[in-house]
Coordinates of C-alpha atoms in Angstrom, one line a residue:
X123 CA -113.4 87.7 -81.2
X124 CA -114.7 84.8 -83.0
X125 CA -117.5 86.8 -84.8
X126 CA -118.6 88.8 -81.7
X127 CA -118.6 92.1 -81.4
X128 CA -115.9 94.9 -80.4
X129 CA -115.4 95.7 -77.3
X130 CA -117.2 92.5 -75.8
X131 CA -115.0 91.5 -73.8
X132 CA -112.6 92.2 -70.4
X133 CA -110.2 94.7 -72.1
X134 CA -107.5 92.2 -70.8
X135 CA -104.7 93.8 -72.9
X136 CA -105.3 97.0 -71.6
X137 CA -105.6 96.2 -67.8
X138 CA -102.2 93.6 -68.7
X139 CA -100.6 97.4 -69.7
X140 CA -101.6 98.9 -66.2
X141 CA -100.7 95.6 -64.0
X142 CA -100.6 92.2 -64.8
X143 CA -99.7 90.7 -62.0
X144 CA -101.2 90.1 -58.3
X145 CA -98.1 87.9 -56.7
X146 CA -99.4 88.6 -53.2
X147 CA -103.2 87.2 -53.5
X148 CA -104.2 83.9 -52.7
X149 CA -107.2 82.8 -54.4
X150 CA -109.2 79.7 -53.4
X151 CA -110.6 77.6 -56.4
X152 CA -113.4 75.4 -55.0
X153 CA -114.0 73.1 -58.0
X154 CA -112.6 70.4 -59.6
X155 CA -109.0 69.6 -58.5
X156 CA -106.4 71.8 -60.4
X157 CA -103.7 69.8 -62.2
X158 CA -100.9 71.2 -60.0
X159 CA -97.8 70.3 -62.6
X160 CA -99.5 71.9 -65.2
X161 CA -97.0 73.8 -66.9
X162 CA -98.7 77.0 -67.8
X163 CA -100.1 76.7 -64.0
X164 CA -97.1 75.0 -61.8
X165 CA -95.5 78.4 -61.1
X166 CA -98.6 79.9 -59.8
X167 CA -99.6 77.1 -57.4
X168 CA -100.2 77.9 -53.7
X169 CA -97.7 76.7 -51.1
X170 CA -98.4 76.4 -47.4
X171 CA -95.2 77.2 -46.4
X172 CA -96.4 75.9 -42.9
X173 CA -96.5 72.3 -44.1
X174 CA -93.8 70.1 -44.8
X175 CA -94.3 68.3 -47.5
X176 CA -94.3 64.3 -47.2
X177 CA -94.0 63.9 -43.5
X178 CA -97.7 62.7 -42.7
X179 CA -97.5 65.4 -40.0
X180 CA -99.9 67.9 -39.6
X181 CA -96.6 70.8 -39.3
X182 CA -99.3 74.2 -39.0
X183 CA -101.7 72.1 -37.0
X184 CA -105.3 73.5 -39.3
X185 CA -106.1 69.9 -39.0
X186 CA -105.1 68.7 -42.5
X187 CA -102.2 66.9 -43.1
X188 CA -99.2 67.7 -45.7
X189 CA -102.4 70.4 -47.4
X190 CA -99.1 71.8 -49.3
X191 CA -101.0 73.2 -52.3
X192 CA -104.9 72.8 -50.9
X193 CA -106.9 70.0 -49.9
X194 CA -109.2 67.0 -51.5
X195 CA -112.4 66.5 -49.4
X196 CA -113.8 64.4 -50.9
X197 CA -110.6 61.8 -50.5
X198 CA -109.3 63.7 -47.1
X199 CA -105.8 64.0 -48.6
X200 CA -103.6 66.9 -49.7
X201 CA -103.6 65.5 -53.3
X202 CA -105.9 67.4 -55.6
X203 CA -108.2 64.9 -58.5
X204 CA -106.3 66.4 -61.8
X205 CA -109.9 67.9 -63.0
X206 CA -110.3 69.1 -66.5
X207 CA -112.7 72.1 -65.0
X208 CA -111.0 72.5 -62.2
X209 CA -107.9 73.2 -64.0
X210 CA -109.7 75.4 -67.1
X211 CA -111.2 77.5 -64.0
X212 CA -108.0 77.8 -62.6
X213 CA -106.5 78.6 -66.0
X214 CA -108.7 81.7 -67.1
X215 CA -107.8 83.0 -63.5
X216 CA -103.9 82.6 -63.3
X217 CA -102.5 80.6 -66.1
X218 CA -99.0 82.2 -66.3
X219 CA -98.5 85.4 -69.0
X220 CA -95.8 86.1 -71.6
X221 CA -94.0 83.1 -71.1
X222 CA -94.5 80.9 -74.2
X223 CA -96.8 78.1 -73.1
X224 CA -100.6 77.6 -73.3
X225 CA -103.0 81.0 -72.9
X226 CA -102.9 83.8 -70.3
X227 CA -104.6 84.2 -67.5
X228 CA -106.5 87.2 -65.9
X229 CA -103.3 87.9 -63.3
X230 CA -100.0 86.2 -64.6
X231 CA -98.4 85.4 -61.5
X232 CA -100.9 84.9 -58.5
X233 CA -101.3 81.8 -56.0
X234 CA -104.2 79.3 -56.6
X235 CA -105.1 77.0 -54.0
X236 CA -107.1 73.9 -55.1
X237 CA -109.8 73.0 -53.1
X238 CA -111.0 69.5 -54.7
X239 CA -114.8 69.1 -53.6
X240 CA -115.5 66.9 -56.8
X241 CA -112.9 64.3 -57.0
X242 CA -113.1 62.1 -59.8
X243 CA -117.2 62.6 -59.2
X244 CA -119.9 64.5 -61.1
X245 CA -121.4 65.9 -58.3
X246 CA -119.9 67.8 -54.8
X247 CA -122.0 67.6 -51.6
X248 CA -122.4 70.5 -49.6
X249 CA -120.5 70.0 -46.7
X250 CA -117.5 69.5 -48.7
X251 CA -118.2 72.5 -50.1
X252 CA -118.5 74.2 -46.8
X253 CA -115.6 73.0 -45.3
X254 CA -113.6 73.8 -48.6
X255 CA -115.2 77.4 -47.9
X256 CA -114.2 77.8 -44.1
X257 CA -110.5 76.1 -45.1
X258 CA -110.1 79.2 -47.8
X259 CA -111.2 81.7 -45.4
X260 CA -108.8 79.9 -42.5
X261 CA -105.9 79.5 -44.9
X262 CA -106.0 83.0 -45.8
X263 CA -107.4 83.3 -49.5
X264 CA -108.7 86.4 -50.5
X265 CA -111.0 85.6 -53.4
X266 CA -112.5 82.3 -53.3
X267 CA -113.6 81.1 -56.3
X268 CA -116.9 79.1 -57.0
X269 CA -117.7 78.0 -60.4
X270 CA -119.9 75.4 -59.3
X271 CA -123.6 74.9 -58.4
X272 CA -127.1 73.6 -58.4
X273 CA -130.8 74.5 -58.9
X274 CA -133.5 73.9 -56.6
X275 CA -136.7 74.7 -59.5
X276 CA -139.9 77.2 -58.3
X277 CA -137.8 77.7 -54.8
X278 CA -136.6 80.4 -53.0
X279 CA -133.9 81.5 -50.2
X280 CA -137.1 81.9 -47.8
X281 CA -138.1 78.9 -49.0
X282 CA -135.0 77.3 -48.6
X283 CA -134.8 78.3 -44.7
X284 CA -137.8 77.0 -44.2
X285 CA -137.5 74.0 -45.7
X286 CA -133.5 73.1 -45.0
X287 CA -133.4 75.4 -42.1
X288 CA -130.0 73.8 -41.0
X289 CA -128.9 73.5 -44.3
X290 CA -129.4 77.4 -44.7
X291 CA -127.9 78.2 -41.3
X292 CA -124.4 76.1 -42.3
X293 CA -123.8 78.4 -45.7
X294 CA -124.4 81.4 -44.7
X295 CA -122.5 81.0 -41.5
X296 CA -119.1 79.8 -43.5
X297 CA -120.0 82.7 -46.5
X298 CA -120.2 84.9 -43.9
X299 CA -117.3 83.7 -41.8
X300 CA -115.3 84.1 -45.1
X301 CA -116.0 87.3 -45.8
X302 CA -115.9 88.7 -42.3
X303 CA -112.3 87.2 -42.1
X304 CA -111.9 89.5 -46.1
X305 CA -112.5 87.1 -48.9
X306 CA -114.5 88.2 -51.5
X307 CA -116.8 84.8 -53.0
X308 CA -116.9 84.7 -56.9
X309 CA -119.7 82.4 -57.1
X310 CA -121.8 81.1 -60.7
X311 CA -124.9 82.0 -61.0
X312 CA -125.8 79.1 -62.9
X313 CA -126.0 77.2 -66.0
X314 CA -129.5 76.3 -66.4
X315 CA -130.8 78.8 -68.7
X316 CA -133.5 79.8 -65.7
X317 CA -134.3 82.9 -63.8
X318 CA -133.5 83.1 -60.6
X319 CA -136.1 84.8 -59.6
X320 CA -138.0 82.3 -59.9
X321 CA -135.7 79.2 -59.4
X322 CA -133.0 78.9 -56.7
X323 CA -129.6 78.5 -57.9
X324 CA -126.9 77.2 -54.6
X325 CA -125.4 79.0 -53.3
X326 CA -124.9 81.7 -55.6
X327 CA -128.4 83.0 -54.3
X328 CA -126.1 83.9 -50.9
X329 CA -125.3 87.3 -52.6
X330 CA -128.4 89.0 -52.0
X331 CA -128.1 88.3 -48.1
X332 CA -124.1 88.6 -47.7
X333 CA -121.8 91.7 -48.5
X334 CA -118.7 90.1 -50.0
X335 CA -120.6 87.3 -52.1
X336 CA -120.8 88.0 -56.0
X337 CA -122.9 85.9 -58.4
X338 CA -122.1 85.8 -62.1
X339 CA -124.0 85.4 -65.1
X340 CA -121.8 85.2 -68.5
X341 CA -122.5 86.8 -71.3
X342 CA -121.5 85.7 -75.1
X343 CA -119.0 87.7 -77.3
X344 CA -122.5 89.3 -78.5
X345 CA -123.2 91.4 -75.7
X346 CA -126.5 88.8 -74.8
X347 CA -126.7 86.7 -71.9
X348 CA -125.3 83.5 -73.0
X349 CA -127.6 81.2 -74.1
X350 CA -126.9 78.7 -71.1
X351 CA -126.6 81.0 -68.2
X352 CA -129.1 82.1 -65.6
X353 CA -130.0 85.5 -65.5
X354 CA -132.5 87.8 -63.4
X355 CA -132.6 90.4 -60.2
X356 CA -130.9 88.2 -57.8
X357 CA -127.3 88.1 -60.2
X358 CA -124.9 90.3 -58.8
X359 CA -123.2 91.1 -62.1
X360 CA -122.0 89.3 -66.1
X361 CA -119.0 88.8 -67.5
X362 CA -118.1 87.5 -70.5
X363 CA -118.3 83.6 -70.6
X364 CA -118.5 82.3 -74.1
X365 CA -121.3 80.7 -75.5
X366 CA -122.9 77.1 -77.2
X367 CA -122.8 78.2 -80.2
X368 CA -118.6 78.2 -80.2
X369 CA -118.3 81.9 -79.6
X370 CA -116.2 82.4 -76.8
X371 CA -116.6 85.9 -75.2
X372 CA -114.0 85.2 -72.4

């Protein structure tokens, strides 16, 4: 464990030994694009088996065209930015087990559909991230995954409303939407180093009004909150995460 300490961690090995594999779930990765051909990751891509690939037809009619493995918003195609987070984000979740190649993932065999809201950008605008949110839901993903975020300083969710009623109104309508329809939203809580009960981190702060929405906080190979990571009343939960100082606790 790098230096940690036992027992800080997911006790992957012993889950691996009870079931390792989750070949039915598709989960959503809102994020960076995933590299799709990545070879510890190419196995467990999603397919929309609806669409044909190529034929600049929209075959299931969702309104996206040739979406075989997901979608890019940001460039309205069907072909994912090859995003270096994206595809670390997508790794830790699903990267293919026992097989000789790269690391593990937390489910060996699963379906990751890459939702690109980044591009080649730095930043992701919310509407992209909604409509990344309501395509999940639509397309049938059971966990969507958010690893992504900002902070709004000395703010709150009533504040917020206020403020950006609209704005408001438009996330928790598509969070809700996806979890009405049975997606659970893995969202981070934040890497500011800020509490957010006093500062607002988006949209994570959505899981203390919607069942169904989870904010994360990581936690070092120590057992402490990492030394990056937001922390306070409105997280939902922590899970290991690594660490600044080169500990990795995931």
């Amino acid at each position: 464990q790098a230096g940690g300490v036992d027992g800080e961690d997911i006790f992957a090995p012993e889950a691996w030994n009870i079931i390792n594999r989750s070949p039915n779930v598709d989960i959503a990765v809102i994020d960076g694009g995933i590299q799709v051909n990545h070879p510890d990751l190419v196995n467990n891509i999603w397919n929309n088996s609806d669409e044909i690939p190529g034929n600049n037809i929209d075959d299931d009619s969702n309104g996206y065209i040739d979406d075989i493995n997901g979608w890019n918003f940001v460039n309205n195609n069907g072909m994912p930015y090859a995003d270096l987070h994206g595809t670390h984000v997508a790794g830790i979740i699903g990267a293919e087990g026992n097989n000789s190649t790269g690391i593990s993932g937390v489910t060996w065999d699963t379906n990751l559909m890459s939702l690109d809201v980044f591009g080649a950008n730095d930043l992701a605008s919310d509407s992209d991230i909604i409509d990344a949110i309501y395509y999940a839901a639509d397309n049938g993903a059971e966990v969507i995954n958010m690893s992504i975020g900002r902070l709004i300083p000395y703010s709150s969710l009533s504040d917020y409303r206020l403020r950006e009623p609209a704005e408001y109104a438009e996330y928790y309508e598509a969070l809700k939407y996806a979890t009405d329809k049975g997606s659970t939203v893995i969202i981070s809580a934040g890497n500011e180093d800020a509490d957010v009960g006093i500062h607002l981190p988006l949209p994570a702060a959505f899981s203390s009004e919607i069942d169904g929405v989870i904010s994360v906080a990581a936690v070092a190979n120590t057992g402490d909150i990492s030394s990056y990571s937001n922390y306070g009343s409105l997280v939902t939960i922590a899970a290991p995460g690594g660490d600044d100082n080169g500990n990795d606790g995931s």
